[in-house]
Tab-separated table of C-alpha atoms and ligand atoms in Angstrom:
chain	number	residue	atom	x	y	z
C	1	MET	CA	35.860	-16.103	9.032
C	2	LEU	CA	34.155	-19.276	10.289
C	3	VAL	CA	31.770	-19.853	13.144
C	4	ASP	CA	31.964	-23.554	13.838
C	5	GLY	CA	31.376	-26.090	16.547
C	6	ILE	CA	27.686	-25.129	16.264
C	7	GLY	CA	25.662	-27.924	17.898
C	8	LEU	CA	22.415	-26.683	16.342
C	9	LEU	CA	21.997	-23.820	13.862
C	10	ALA	CA	18.563	-22.225	13.445
C	11	THR	CA	18.784	-20.668	9.968
C	12	GLY	CA	15.208	-19.378	9.914
C	13	ASP	CA	14.855	-20.852	6.412
C	14	PRO	CA	12.778	-24.068	6.287
C	15	GLN	CA	14.379	-24.888	2.889
C	16	ARG	CA	17.750	-25.301	4.564
C	17	GLY	CA	16.994	-27.636	7.428
C	18	ALA	CA	14.404	-29.176	9.699
C	19	GLY	CA	11.164	-27.577	10.862
C	20	PRO	CA	9.993	-23.965	10.575
C	21	LEU	CA	13.376	-22.728	11.831
C	22	GLY	CA	15.331	-24.723	9.260
C	23	THR	CA	17.671	-26.206	11.857
C	24	ILE	CA	20.955	-27.882	10.919
C	25	PRO	CA	22.860	-29.975	13.509
C	26	ASP	CA	26.694	-29.799	13.669
C	27	ALA	CA	26.824	-26.727	11.458
C	28	THR	CA	29.277	-24.085	10.293
C	29	VAL	CA	28.642	-20.503	9.169
C	30	VAL	CA	31.123	-18.849	6.796
C	31	ILE	CA	31.229	-15.047	6.979
C	32	ASP	CA	32.730	-12.713	4.411
C	33	GLY	CA	32.646	-8.923	4.579
C	34	GLY	CA	30.191	-8.952	7.491
C	35	ARG	CA	27.672	-11.068	5.564
C	36	VAL	CA	26.842	-14.747	5.675
C	37	ALA	CA	28.627	-16.430	2.737
C	38	TRP	CA	27.764	-20.094	3.397
C	39	VAL	CA	25.824	-22.189	5.924
C	40	GLY	CA	25.567	-25.951	6.159
C	41	PRO	CA	26.672	-29.103	7.935
C	42	SER	CA	30.334	-28.828	8.969
C	43	ARG	CA	31.162	-32.003	7.056
C	44	SER	CA	30.179	-30.273	3.780
C	45	LEU	CA	32.243	-27.150	4.431
C	46	PRO	CA	33.829	-25.937	1.187
C	47	GLU	CA	37.641	-25.982	1.167
C	48	ALA	CA	39.527	-22.730	1.559
C	49	ALA	CA	36.689	-21.349	3.662
C	50	GLY	CA	38.941	-19.155	5.833
C	51	GLU	CA	41.324	-19.455	8.744
C	52	ASP	CA	39.826	-17.147	11.335
C	53	ARG	CA	37.539	-19.326	13.501
C	54	LEU	CA	35.144	-18.860	16.363
C	55	ASP	CA	34.454	-22.282	17.921
C	56	VAL	CA	31.202	-22.052	19.880
C	57	GLY	CA	31.711	-25.400	21.597
C	58	GLY	CA	28.540	-27.204	20.585
C	59	ARG	CA	26.183	-24.352	21.487
C	60	CYS	CA	23.059	-23.339	19.595
C	61	VAL	CA	23.228	-20.398	17.158
C	62	LEU	CA	20.252	-18.438	15.884
C	63	PRO	CA	19.720	-15.137	14.071
C	64	GLY	CA	20.027	-12.130	16.373
C	65	PHE	CA	16.595	-10.965	17.514
C	66	VAL	CA	14.879	-8.260	15.447
C	67	ASP	CA	12.912	-6.225	18.002
C	68	ALA	CA	10.542	-4.297	15.733
C	69	HIS	CA	8.737	-2.195	18.366
C	70	THR	CA	10.372	-0.151	21.139
C	71	HIS	CA	10.021	3.255	22.746
C	72	LEU	CA	13.602	3.541	24.082
C	73	LEU	CA	13.762	7.332	24.136
C	74	PHE	CA	12.390	8.786	27.347
C	75	GLY	CA	13.187	10.503	30.604
C	76	GLY	CA	12.241	9.223	34.061
C	77	GLU	CA	10.394	6.010	34.841
C	78	ARG	CA	6.989	4.957	36.252
C	79	ALA	CA	7.574	2.266	38.867
C	80	GLU	CA	4.905	3.803	41.108
C	81	GLU	CA	2.296	3.584	38.365
C	82	PHE	CA	3.278	-0.068	37.870
C	83	ALA	CA	2.926	-0.782	41.587
C	84	ALA	CA	-0.492	0.896	41.583
C	85	ARG	CA	-1.504	-1.342	38.713
C	86	LEU	CA	-0.517	-4.397	40.716
C	87	ALA	CA	-2.808	-3.041	43.421
C	88	GLY	CA	-5.708	-3.009	40.966
C	89	HIS	CA	-5.585	0.280	39.030
C	90	PRO	CA	-6.112	-0.400	35.296
C	91	TYR	CA	-3.729	0.855	32.588
C	92	THR	CA	-5.300	3.740	30.655
C	93	ALA	CA	-2.282	5.288	28.860
C	94	GLY	CA	-2.663	8.411	31.035
C	95	GLY	CA	0.895	7.954	32.334
C	96	ILE	CA	2.280	8.738	28.884
C	97	ARG	CA	1.901	12.429	29.778
C	98	ASP	CA	4.117	11.958	32.880
C	99	THR	CA	6.835	10.523	30.685
C	100	VAL	CA	6.366	13.380	28.198
C	101	ALA	CA	7.018	15.884	31.018
C	102	ALA	CA	10.108	13.977	32.203
C	103	THR	CA	11.410	13.634	28.632
C	104	ARG	CA	11.002	17.332	27.863
C	105	ALA	CA	12.889	18.124	31.095
C	106	ALA	CA	15.774	15.750	30.301
C	107	THR	CA	18.984	17.027	28.718
C	108	ASP	CA	20.260	15.552	25.453
C	109	ASP	CA	23.035	13.860	27.415
C	110	GLU	CA	20.593	12.264	29.833
C	111	LEU	CA	18.500	10.957	26.948
C	112	ARG	CA	21.596	9.622	25.175
C	113	ARG	CA	22.780	7.829	28.303
C	114	SER	CA	19.418	6.276	29.060
C	115	ALA	CA	18.791	5.135	25.469
C	116	GLY	CA	22.373	3.848	25.221
C	117	ARG	CA	21.941	1.830	28.408
C	118	LEU	CA	18.745	0.212	27.080
C	119	ALA	CA	20.260	-0.491	23.642
C	120	THR	CA	23.266	-2.116	25.356
C	121	GLU	CA	20.924	-4.193	27.493
C	122	ALA	CA	19.035	-5.259	24.342
C	123	LEU	CA	22.254	-6.287	22.592
C	124	ARG	CA	23.347	-8.379	25.554
C	125	GLY	CA	19.968	-10.088	25.434
C	126	GLY	CA	20.637	-11.067	21.812
C	127	THR	CA	18.909	-8.248	19.905
C	128	THR	CA	20.881	-7.165	16.845
C	129	THR	CA	18.218	-5.020	15.155
C	130	LEU	CA	16.068	-2.560	17.042
C	131	GLU	CA	13.209	-0.308	15.981
C	132	VAL	CA	13.158	2.882	18.085
C	133	LYS	CA	10.233	5.325	18.233
C	134	SER	CA	10.000	8.958	19.203
C	135	GLY	CA	6.722	9.887	20.891
C	136	TYR	CA	7.515	11.273	24.332
C	137	GLY	CA	8.522	14.756	23.101
C	138	LEU	CA	5.366	15.892	21.288
C	139	THR	CA	6.738	19.287	20.249
C	140	VAL	CA	8.525	19.842	16.940
C	141	ASP	CA	11.853	20.373	18.703
C	142	ASP	CA	11.490	17.543	21.212
C	143	GLU	CA	10.408	14.970	18.632
C	144	ARG	CA	13.324	15.957	16.379
C	145	ARG	CA	15.678	15.824	19.381
C	146	LEU	CA	14.580	12.263	20.210
C	147	LEU	CA	15.157	11.086	16.651
C	148	GLU	CA	18.599	12.733	16.685
C	149	VAL	CA	19.436	10.829	19.870
C	150	ALA	CA	18.240	7.631	18.143
C	151	ALA	CA	20.476	8.395	15.144
C	152	GLY	CA	23.407	8.657	17.560
C	153	LEU	CA	22.789	5.067	18.715
C	154	GLU	CA	23.949	3.743	15.352
C	155	THR	CA	27.374	2.337	16.288
C	156	PRO	CA	28.870	-1.111	15.561
C	157	GLY	CA	28.782	-2.126	19.258
C	158	LEU	CA	24.989	-1.722	19.506
C	159	PRO	CA	22.053	-3.204	17.581
C	160	ARG	CA	21.218	-1.770	14.143
C	161	VAL	CA	18.654	0.982	14.737
C	162	HIS	CA	15.578	1.779	12.608
C	163	ARG	CA	13.819	5.015	13.523
C	164	THR	CA	10.070	5.664	13.715
C	165	PHE	CA	8.296	8.992	14.126
C	166	LEU	CA	5.448	8.707	16.680
C	167	GLY	CA	4.469	12.380	17.092
C	168	ALA	CA	0.865	11.124	17.249
C	169	HIS	CA	1.325	9.178	20.486
C	170	VAL	CA	-1.145	11.207	22.564
C	171	VAL	CA	-2.433	14.777	22.469
C	172	PRO	CA	-0.031	16.761	24.706
C	173	PRO	CA	-1.492	18.801	27.593
C	174	GLU	CA	-1.000	22.179	25.890
C	175	TYR	CA	-3.368	20.977	23.116
C	176	ALA	CA	-6.027	19.583	25.487
C	177	GLY	CA	-9.432	19.994	23.814
C	178	ARG	CA	-7.742	20.900	20.502
C	179	ALA	CA	-6.776	17.480	19.179
C	180	ASP	CA	-7.349	18.446	15.545
C	181	ASP	CA	-4.968	21.389	15.874
C	182	TYR	CA	-2.342	19.008	17.250
C	183	VAL	CA	-2.924	16.622	14.334
C	184	THR	CA	-2.340	19.550	11.953
C	185	LEU	CA	0.952	20.322	13.721
C	186	VAL	CA	1.995	16.648	13.417
C	187	CYS	CA	1.063	16.472	9.732
C	188	ASP	CA	2.831	19.699	8.802
C	189	ALA	CA	5.669	21.210	10.854
C	190	MET	CA	6.480	18.120	12.915
C	191	LEU	CA	6.713	15.760	9.956
C	192	ASP	CA	8.706	18.350	7.980
C	193	ALA	CA	11.256	18.388	10.818
C	194	CYS	CA	11.210	14.687	11.672
C	195	ALA	CA	10.667	12.764	8.425
C	196	PRO	CA	14.296	13.261	7.307
C	197	LEU	CA	15.372	11.514	10.528
C	198	ALA	CA	12.991	8.533	10.325
C	199	ALA	CA	12.016	5.642	8.055
C	200	TRP	CA	8.580	5.017	9.562
C	201	CYS	CA	5.474	6.865	10.744
C	202	ASP	CA	3.384	5.365	13.555
C	203	VAL	CA	0.163	6.504	15.282
C	204	PHE	CA	-1.602	5.383	18.469
C	205	CYS	CA	-5.110	4.715	17.104
C	206	GLU	CA	-7.125	4.138	20.265
C	207	GLN	CA	-9.840	5.710	22.366
C	208	GLY	CA	-8.122	8.443	24.397
C	209	ALA	CA	-5.419	8.882	21.751
C	210	PHE	CA	-6.318	9.377	18.050
C	211	ASP	CA	-9.529	8.369	16.256
C	212	THR	CA	-9.834	6.864	12.767
C	213	GLU	CA	-9.902	10.165	10.858
C	214	GLN	CA	-7.028	11.664	12.837
C	215	SER	CA	-4.971	8.478	12.484
C	216	ARG	CA	-5.661	8.291	8.766
C	217	ALA	CA	-4.589	11.934	8.350
C	218	VAL	CA	-1.316	11.338	10.204
C	219	LEU	CA	-0.504	8.200	8.207
C	220	TYR	CA	-1.346	9.863	4.874
C	221	ALA	CA	0.941	12.751	5.790
C	222	GLY	CA	3.654	10.297	6.852
C	223	LYS	CA	3.369	8.535	3.506
C	224	GLU	CA	3.559	11.844	1.655
C	225	HIS	CA	6.750	12.568	3.571
C	226	GLY	CA	8.213	9.293	2.260
C	227	LEU	CA	7.758	7.192	5.401
C	228	GLY	CA	6.562	3.599	5.716
C	229	LEU	CA	3.497	2.991	7.891
C	230	ARG	CA	2.915	1.176	11.191
C	231	ILE	CA	0.059	1.512	13.707
C	232	HIS	CA	-0.527	0.961	17.423
C	233	ALA	CA	-3.865	-0.800	16.992
C	234	ASN	CA	-6.490	-2.547	19.139
C	235	GLN	CA	-4.376	-2.459	22.301
C	236	LEU	CA	-6.884	-1.372	24.940
C	237	GLY	CA	-10.079	-2.469	23.247
C	238	ARG	CA	-11.709	-3.315	19.949
C	239	GLY	CA	-11.517	-0.481	17.467
C	240	PRO	CA	-10.713	0.652	13.957
C	241	GLY	CA	-6.877	0.450	14.057
C	242	ALA	CA	-6.400	-3.002	12.546
C	243	ARG	CA	-8.790	-2.329	9.675
C	244	LEU	CA	-7.149	1.057	9.049
C	245	ALA	CA	-3.769	-0.719	8.822
C	246	ALA	CA	-5.248	-3.046	6.197
C	247	GLU	CA	-6.924	-0.190	4.313
C	248	LEU	CA	-3.702	1.822	4.095
C	249	GLY	CA	-1.459	-1.174	3.437
C	250	ALA	CA	0.618	-0.506	6.553
C	251	THR	CA	3.684	-2.710	6.868
C	252	SER	CA	2.853	-3.601	10.478
C	253	ALA	CA	-0.027	-3.352	12.939
C	254	ASP	CA	1.124	-3.657	16.534
C	255	HIS	CA	-0.406	-4.855	19.858
C	256	LEU	CA	-3.666	-6.344	18.399
C	257	THR	CA	-4.793	-7.578	21.794
C	258	HIS	CA	-8.480	-7.180	20.931
C	259	LEU	CA	-9.369	-8.421	17.430
C	260	THR	CA	-12.582	-9.573	15.751
C	261	ASP	CA	-12.556	-12.280	13.077
C	262	ASP	CA	-13.085	-9.520	10.486
C	263	ASP	CA	-10.012	-7.647	11.769
C	264	ILE	CA	-7.952	-10.819	11.462
C	265	ALA	CA	-9.184	-11.517	7.932
C	266	ALA	CA	-8.452	-7.912	6.915
C	267	LEU	CA	-4.876	-8.017	8.308
C	268	ALA	CA	-4.096	-11.394	6.733
C	269	GLY	CA	-5.699	-10.408	3.427
C	270	ALA	CA	-3.732	-7.162	3.179
C	271	GLY	CA	-0.412	-8.769	4.133
C	272	VAL	CA	0.002	-6.524	7.184
C	273	VAL	CA	2.496	-8.040	9.636
C	274	ALA	CA	0.874	-8.604	13.047
C	275	THR	CA	3.433	-7.479	15.623
C	276	LEU	CA	2.477	-8.926	19.004
C	277	LEU	CA	3.787	-7.606	22.313
C	278	PRO	CA	3.123	-10.197	25.031
C	279	ALA	CA	5.368	-8.432	27.557
C	280	ALA	CA	3.058	-5.393	27.426
C	281	GLU	CA	0.071	-7.658	28.039
C	282	PHE	CA	1.956	-9.323	30.901
C	283	CYS	CA	2.923	-6.008	32.547
C	284	THR	CA	-0.540	-4.478	32.194
C	285	GLY	CA	-2.502	-7.614	33.089
C	286	SER	CA	-4.262	-7.623	29.709
C	287	PRO	CA	-5.622	-10.679	27.918
C	288	PRO	CA	-3.336	-12.348	25.364
C	289	ALA	CA	-3.453	-11.346	21.696
C	290	PRO	CA	-5.067	-13.991	19.441
C	291	ALA	CA	-1.793	-15.277	17.981
C	292	ARG	CA	-3.165	-18.678	16.998
C	293	ARG	CA	-6.114	-17.185	15.131
C	294	LEU	CA	-3.732	-14.839	13.286
C	295	LEU	CA	-1.383	-17.688	12.367
C	296	ASP	CA	-4.264	-19.912	11.297
C	297	ALA	CA	-5.555	-17.092	9.060
C	298	GLY	CA	-2.153	-16.991	7.341
C	299	ALA	CA	-0.926	-13.707	8.830
C	300	THR	CA	2.803	-13.094	9.306
C	301	VAL	CA	3.391	-12.676	13.046
C	302	ALA	CA	6.275	-10.742	14.617
C	303	LEU	CA	7.135	-10.571	18.302
C	304	ALA	CA	8.640	-7.462	19.873
C	305	SER	CA	9.375	-6.077	23.343
C	306	ASP	CA	7.490	-2.720	23.239
C	307	CYS	CA	10.188	-1.537	25.683
C	308	ASN	CA	8.775	1.632	27.320
C	309	PRO	CA	8.441	2.923	30.886
C	310	GLY	CA	4.649	2.467	31.059
C	311	THR	CA	3.512	-0.874	29.709
C	312	SER	CA	6.633	-2.980	29.196
C	313	TYR	CA	9.886	-1.905	30.788
C	314	THR	CA	11.934	-4.759	29.367
C	315	THR	CA	14.345	-5.184	26.465
C	316	SER	CA	14.384	-8.966	26.831
C	317	MET	CA	13.351	-10.765	23.658
C	318	ALA	CA	14.064	-14.047	25.463
C	319	LEU	CA	11.293	-13.135	27.913
C	320	VAL	CA	9.041	-12.200	24.980
C	321	VAL	CA	9.654	-15.616	23.382
C	322	ALA	CA	8.916	-17.369	26.677
C	323	LEU	CA	5.683	-15.382	27.148
C	324	ALA	CA	4.630	-16.032	23.538
C	325	CYS	CA	4.941	-19.766	24.139
C	326	ARG	CA	3.071	-19.795	27.440
C	327	THR	CA	0.508	-16.993	27.015
C	328	LEU	CA	-0.055	-16.778	23.215
C	329	GLY	CA	0.051	-20.514	22.524
C	330	MET	CA	2.906	-20.279	20.024
C	331	THR	CA	5.358	-23.151	19.648
C	332	PRO	CA	9.003	-22.346	20.478
C	333	ASP	CA	9.844	-22.572	16.749
C	334	GLU	CA	7.028	-20.182	15.840
C	335	ALA	CA	8.020	-17.773	18.600
C	336	VAL	CA	11.720	-17.687	17.686
C	337	HIS	CA	10.811	-17.288	14.003
C	338	ALA	CA	8.466	-14.400	14.874
C	339	ALA	CA	11.181	-12.748	17.015
C	340	THR	CA	13.726	-12.899	14.165
C	341	ALA	CA	12.385	-13.309	10.601
C	342	GLY	CA	8.988	-11.947	11.701
C	343	GLY	CA	10.585	-8.800	13.116
C	344	ALA	CA	12.499	-8.341	9.864
C	345	ALA	CA	9.221	-8.576	7.897
C	346	ALA	CA	7.660	-6.005	10.240
C	347	LEU	CA	10.490	-3.625	9.330
C	348	GLY	CA	10.460	-4.495	5.612
C	349	LEU	CA	14.024	-5.848	5.845
C	350	ASP	CA	15.322	-8.730	3.743
C	351	ASP	CA	18.905	-8.817	5.010
C	352	VAL	CA	18.453	-9.626	8.711
C	353	GLY	CA	16.429	-12.165	10.710
C	354	ARG	CA	17.803	-15.340	9.104
C	355	VAL	CA	21.201	-17.001	8.900
C	356	VAL	CA	21.371	-17.455	5.127
C	357	PRO	CA	23.846	-16.304	2.467
C	358	GLY	CA	23.623	-12.583	1.750
C	359	HIS	CA	22.175	-11.658	5.137
C	360	HIS	CA	24.147	-9.637	7.674
C	361	ALA	CA	26.083	-12.038	9.899
C	362	ASP	CA	24.124	-11.021	13.022
C	363	LEU	CA	24.180	-14.061	15.274
C	364	LEU	CA	23.113	-14.988	18.773
C	365	VAL	CA	25.112	-17.817	20.358
C	366	LEU	CA	23.089	-19.322	23.200
C	367	ASN	CA	24.548	-20.969	26.233
C	368	ALA	CA	22.100	-23.797	25.530
C	369	PRO	CA	21.693	-26.693	23.115
C	370	SER	CA	18.495	-25.495	21.393
C	371	PRO	CA	16.206	-22.441	21.013
C	372	VAL	CA	13.575	-24.217	23.129
C	373	HIS	CA	15.680	-23.237	26.147
C	374	LEU	CA	14.624	-19.596	25.650
C	375	ALA	CA	11.161	-20.614	26.861
C	376	TYR	CA	12.246	-23.553	29.010
C	377	ARG	CA	14.636	-21.444	31.149
C	378	PRO	CA	12.698	-18.181	31.555
C	379	GLY	CA	14.475	-15.307	33.245
C	380	VAL	CA	17.906	-16.905	32.875
C	381	PRO	CA	20.456	-14.949	30.820
C	382	LEU	CA	21.381	-17.442	28.084
C	383	THR	CA	23.503	-15.218	25.831
C	384	TRP	CA	27.018	-16.620	25.289
C	385	ALA	CA	27.996	-14.196	22.496
C	386	VAL	CA	26.416	-11.766	20.056
C	387	LEU	CA	27.901	-11.086	16.616
C	388	ARG	CA	26.951	-8.086	14.538
C	389	ALA	CA	28.185	-8.099	10.928
C	390	GLY	CA	30.430	-11.022	11.828
C	391	ALA	CA	32.208	-9.144	14.621
C	392	GLU	CA	31.810	-10.034	18.270
C	393	ALA	CA	29.722	-7.217	19.741
C	394	TRP	CA	29.436	-8.874	23.142
C	395	ARG	CA	30.643	-11.976	24.958
C	396	ALA	CA	29.285	-13.072	28.359
C	397	PRO	CA	31.947	-12.717	31.063
S	1	LIG	O1	3.001	0.716	23.178
S	1	LIG	N1	0.220	2.378	23.598
S	1	LIG	C1	0.935	3.307	23.447
S	1	LIG	N2	2.220	3.402	23.761
S	1	LIG	C2	2.952	2.534	24.629
S	1	LIG	C3	2.727	2.821	26.059
S	1	LIG	C4	3.301	4.082	26.420
S	1	LIG	C5	3.283	4.422	27.890
S	1	LIG	O2	2.420	4.005	28.667
S	1	LIG	O3	4.194	5.190	28.223
S	1	LIG	C6	2.676	1.084	24.297
S	1	LIG	O4	2.215	0.301	25.112
S	2	LIG	FE1	4.234	0.703	21.712
């Protein structure tokens, strides 16, 4: 099959075209077996490239977004907490326990419907790969249940789903004052039950959640259970999370709102992907993460939504790109690259995030002439069509 009539193709590979996004004007993409088989200027299209065509009418095509950090699995919502924050109450992560109570009370069907609605919303916004965390169950059965619901999201009409175990999100109320006992539960029975359902282990390393030793114990146990490592680090203040990510060789450290120069050097030196979440900073009124300092230090930067009911109730990667340009000082090319190829790096994936031969043919067709419009037209739905594995997963009405 061919996708042609592409006014501007952002391949994500600087070797293949102009600028950091490797853009090619007047391009065609050839798809075979759900994978990209050829990309290039339409005038160089090989003969016998296929009959089945999708003409996108001069629009811009980019890789589907890879949203490498979400908490899509939860019951209830926290609009009142958000309104209180607008009235001046700071975010302290205390509301996580409200969502834990609502999640435990929700039926499997309710959780499936709510997660399915958010995954559908993400797809329509151009996301074709989605990381999904547990973390609002915090019992062995509830954490396993959340990961089972996430496994059920894996259908061709939704984004590809990668599952993360976040049993160490906060200490649940029944373990108040006994954090170390809860960490033991996470490291033993909870990981035994959940590791077979997940690829990644995450921990919220922050004052009020888990300290360095507790976080290290959880991540070691996750590694022993065969999981890759990621960390919620330096979100609410300076702390040890970023350096722990570097010490343990985590694939990604996420949030990173408050970093010292030493933290930045440690992350860049260890090759930890810095996953930045500007929508969470926007919704909590926090300062912006030091994206420019990270980029200048040579770190790989990813952008993700952090979709969750407390700090960032959005699935919109277009909004995230717009915020990254305006609040983090990233160029549109850097932001789109971080939201696609960067997200893939944060998930250790080498077959999504770019439009190059061998990659899954996961494409976002924008109702716009260039990716700059994602930032230039904030809040406007620009999706014309989304392809997953070469098949149209959604087309704007
Ligand atoms: O990534 N920081 C920890 N977890 C979420 C917030 C969760 C919540 O407030 O419900 C985050 O921002
Ligand atoms: Fe998060």
